[in-house]
Short mmCIF file of C-alpha atoms in Angstrom, two decimals:
data_model
loop_
_atom_site.label_atom_id
_atom_site.label_comp_id
_atom_site.label_asym_id
_atom_site.label_seq_id
_atom_site.Cartn_x
_atom_site.Cartn_y
_atom_site.Cartn_z
CA UNK O 1044 0.00 0.00 0.00
CA UNK O 1045 1.64 3.22 -1.15
CA UNK O 1046 0.36 6.68 -1.90
CA UNK O 1047 1.92 7.12 -5.36
CA UNK O 1048 0.36 10.55 -5.83
CA UNK O 1049 2.61 12.04 -3.17
CA UNK O 1050 5.59 11.70 -5.52
CA UNK O 1051 4.35 14.70 -7.50
CA UNK O 1052 4.46 17.04 -4.47
CA UNK O 1053 7.22 15.45 -2.40
CA UNK O 1054 9.34 16.18 -0.62
CA UNK O 1055 7.18 18.45 1.50
CA UNK O 1056 8.99 20.97 3.67
CA UNK O 1057 5.98 20.85 6.01
CA UNK O 1058 6.71 17.19 6.82
CA UNK O 1059 10.49 16.73 7.21
CA UNK O 1060 10.42 13.85 9.70
CA UNK O 1061 9.94 10.23 8.66
CA UNK O 1062 8.15 8.08 11.23
CA UNK O 1063 7.17 4.46 11.31
CA UNK O 1064 5.25 1.87 13.26
CA UNK O 1065 6.83 -1.59 13.09
CA UNK O 1066 4.32 -4.35 13.80
CA UNK O 1067 5.11 -8.02 14.34
CA UNK O 1068 2.37 -10.16 12.80
CA UNK O 1069 0.99 -12.98 14.90
CA UNK O 1070 0.24 -15.49 12.13
CA UNK O 1071 2.46 -14.75 9.13
CA UNK O 1072 2.73 -17.18 6.26
CA UNK O 1073 5.99 -18.99 5.52
CA UNK O 1074 6.87 -16.35 2.94
CA UNK O 1075 6.52 -13.62 5.58
CA UNK O 1076 3.27 -12.13 4.26
CA UNK O 1077 -0.01 -11.97 6.17
CA UNK O 1078 -2.10 -15.10 6.42
CA UNK O 1079 -5.74 -15.21 5.35
CA UNK O 1080 -6.66 -15.85 8.99
CA UNK O 1081 -4.88 -12.74 10.28
CA UNK O 1082 -5.66 -10.42 7.37
CA UNK O 1083 -9.04 -9.15 8.68
CA UNK O 1084 -7.50 -8.14 12.02
CA UNK O 1085 -4.62 -6.40 10.24
CA UNK O 1086 -7.16 -4.48 8.15
CA UNK O 1087 -8.97 -3.40 11.34
CA UNK O 1088 -5.66 -2.30 12.84
CA UNK O 1089 -4.73 -0.30 9.75
CA UNK O 1090 -8.19 1.27 9.51
CA UNK O 1091 -7.77 2.42 13.12
CA UNK O 1092 -4.06 3.31 13.18
CA UNK O 1093 -3.78 5.56 10.15
CA UNK O 1094 -6.68 7.90 10.99
CA UNK O 1095 -5.61 8.00 14.64
CA UNK O 1096 -2.10 9.14 13.71
CA UNK O 1097 -3.06 11.55 10.93
CA UNK O 1098 -6.22 13.18 12.32
CA UNK O 1099 -4.44 16.33 13.51
CA UNK O 1100 -2.70 16.93 10.15
CA UNK O 1101 0.68 16.73 11.90
CA UNK O 1102 1.32 13.45 10.05
CA UNK O 1103 0.60 12.05 6.61
CA UNK O 1104 0.54 8.35 5.86
CA UNK O 1105 2.71 7.48 2.85
CA UNK O 1106 2.69 3.70 2.70
CA UNK O 1107 3.28 0.34 4.27
CA UNK O 1108 5.58 -2.58 3.69
CA UNK O 1109 4.94 -6.21 4.64
CA UNK O 1110 7.85 -8.63 4.78
CA UNK O 1111 9.47 -11.24 7.04
CA UNK O 1112 6.44 -11.49 9.30
CA UNK O 1113 6.31 -7.75 9.95
CA UNK O 1114 4.18 -4.90 8.72
CA UNK O 1115 5.67 -1.41 8.75
CA UNK O 1116 3.57 1.74 8.41
CA UNK O 1117 5.39 4.86 7.18
CA UNK O 1118 4.46 8.46 7.84
CA UNK O 1119 5.95 11.91 7.43
CA UNK O 1120 5.53 14.31 10.34
CA UNK O 1121 5.70 18.04 10.81
CA UNK O 1122 7.72 17.27 13.99
CA UNK O 1123 8.40 14.23 16.14
CA UNK O 1124 6.99 15.58 19.42
CA UNK O 1125 4.75 13.01 21.09
CA UNK O 1126 5.05 10.40 18.33
CA UNK O 1127 5.72 7.50 20.71
CA UNK O 1128 2.75 8.44 22.91
CA UNK O 1129 0.42 8.86 19.95
CA UNK O 1130 1.39 5.43 18.62
CA UNK O 1131 0.93 3.87 22.08
CA UNK O 1132 -2.57 5.36 22.34
CA UNK O 1133 -3.53 4.10 18.89
CA UNK O 1134 -2.08 0.63 19.48
CA UNK O 1135 -3.87 0.28 22.86
CA UNK O 1136 -6.87 -1.03 20.90
CA UNK O 1137 -4.71 -3.93 19.66
CA UNK O 1138 -2.93 -5.27 22.77
CA UNK O 1139 -2.20 -8.61 21.13
CA UNK O 1140 0.37 -7.03 18.80
CA UNK O 1141 4.01 -6.28 19.54
CA UNK O 1142 5.11 -3.05 17.92
CA UNK O 1143 7.83 -0.44 17.87
CA UNK O 1144 7.85 3.13 16.64
CA UNK O 1145 10.52 5.66 15.86
CA UNK O 1146 11.33 8.78 13.84
CA UNK O 1147 14.25 10.33 11.99
CA UNK O 1148 14.91 13.47 10.02
CA UNK O 1149 14.28 12.86 6.32
CA UNK O 1150 13.62 16.21 4.68
CA UNK O 1151 14.42 14.85 1.21
CA UNK O 1152 11.97 11.95 1.74
CA UNK O 1153 14.60 9.34 0.92
CA UNK O 1154 12.60 6.60 2.67
CA UNK O 1155 9.66 7.31 0.40
CA UNK O 1156 11.63 7.64 -2.84
CA UNK O 1157 14.49 5.19 -2.29
CA UNK O 1158 12.72 2.44 -0.36
CA UNK O 1159 8.94 2.58 -0.75
CA UNK O 1160 8.47 4.08 -4.22
CA UNK O 1161 8.61 1.44 -6.96
CA UNK O 1162 11.06 1.54 -9.83
CA UNK O 1163 9.96 2.07 -13.40
CA UNK O 1164 9.48 -1.65 -14.13
CA UNK O 1165 7.43 -2.18 -10.97
CA UNK O 1166 5.26 0.84 -11.77
CA UNK O 1167 4.59 -0.63 -15.21
CA UNK O 1168 3.63 -3.98 -13.64
CA UNK O 1169 1.28 -2.21 -11.23
CA UNK O 1170 -0.40 -0.33 -14.06
CA UNK O 1171 -0.69 -3.52 -16.10
CA UNK O 1172 -2.29 -5.31 -13.15
CA UNK O 1173 -4.82 -2.48 -12.70
CA UNK O 1174 -5.77 -2.81 -16.36
CA UNK O 1175 -6.14 -6.59 -16.01
CA UNK O 1176 -8.40 -6.16 -12.97
CA UNK O 1177 -10.59 -3.68 -14.86
CA UNK O 1178 -10.81 -6.01 -17.85
CA UNK O 1179 -11.81 -8.95 -15.62
CA UNK O 1180 -14.40 -6.82 -13.81
CA UNK O 1181 -15.94 -6.07 -17.19
CA UNK O 1182 -16.13 -9.73 -18.21
CA UNK O 1183 -12.95 -9.99 -20.26
CA UNK O 1184 -11.13 -13.30 -20.31
CA UNK O 1185 -7.44 -12.57 -19.98
CA UNK O 1186 -6.55 -16.01 -21.36
CA UNK O 1187 -7.77 -15.17 -24.87
CA UNK O 1188 -5.14 -14.31 -27.47
CA UNK O 1189 -5.58 -10.85 -28.90
CA UNK O 1190 -3.92 -8.59 -31.35
CA UNK O 1191 -1.96 -5.71 -29.94
CA UNK O 1192 -0.72 -2.97 -32.22
CA UNK O 1193 2.35 -0.88 -31.57
CA UNK O 1194 3.89 2.02 -33.39
CA UNK O 1195 7.56 2.88 -33.29
CA UNK O 1196 9.39 5.86 -34.70
CA UNK O 1197 13.11 6.03 -35.47
CA UNK O 1198 15.58 8.74 -36.27
CA UNK O 1199 17.52 6.65 -38.79
CA UNK O 1200 17.30 3.51 -40.91
CA UNK O 1201 19.79 1.51 -38.81
CA UNK O 1202 17.71 1.96 -35.65
CA UNK O 1203 14.60 0.92 -37.53
CA UNK O 1204 16.29 -2.19 -38.95
CA UNK O 1205 17.63 -3.24 -35.53
CA UNK O 1206 14.11 -2.94 -34.14
CA UNK O 1207 12.63 -4.96 -37.02
CA UNK O 1208 15.23 -7.71 -36.52
CA UNK O 1209 14.48 -7.85 -32.80
CA UNK O 1210 10.72 -8.02 -33.36
CA UNK O 1211 11.01 -10.81 -35.91
CA UNK O 1212 13.49 -12.75 -33.71
CA UNK O 1213 10.89 -12.56 -30.91
CA UNK O 1214 8.28 -14.29 -33.10
CA UNK O 1215 6.17 -11.19 -33.64
CA UNK O 1216 5.12 -9.92 -37.01
CA UNK O 1217 5.31 -6.56 -38.67
CA UNK O 1218 2.23 -5.57 -40.61
CA UNK O 1219 3.35 -2.36 -42.19
CA UNK O 1220 6.35 -0.06 -42.41
CA UNK O 1221 5.81 3.58 -43.24
CA UNK O 1222 8.55 5.69 -44.67
CA UNK O 1223 8.33 9.38 -44.03
CA UNK O 1224 10.31 12.09 -45.76
CA UNK O 1225 12.89 13.63 -43.49
CA UNK O 1226 13.52 17.30 -43.94
CA UNK O 1227 16.61 18.96 -42.52
#
């Protein structure tokens, strides 16, 4: 879970402090992710924790990471005063969970950009998955073969030929090649 939209406005000088809540899951799967049995309780915890910690606009939630049997919630704060107490108050509703919380200066939002924010390939996969979900919701069968058309433009003939060779080597076909007049 990551707020991708923040990348357009970040880093925010109003929120120079990175903060986190580190939660140890009680019933993680072997791969370190949440089990189906524990997932509803983790959803309840998240639905309580995030609003409790961001209600005063002194904190914004940026994302979470789940790995190795732990779930970490990341925030950016205007300042770190009272963070530990605020987390303790929010977590009091979930006494069965072990947790830790801390803060550090991070005015350039390196935790968000260097750790949480996906790389270009991961962003593409996420967008592709969203499209697949929408297609399935509208009755599309993703297992059906379909034609996909691409256009490519090149600055010179050698680039174009290298692309054509690569496409044909990959068992795709080229339907049409357009030649445009280049004017200097």
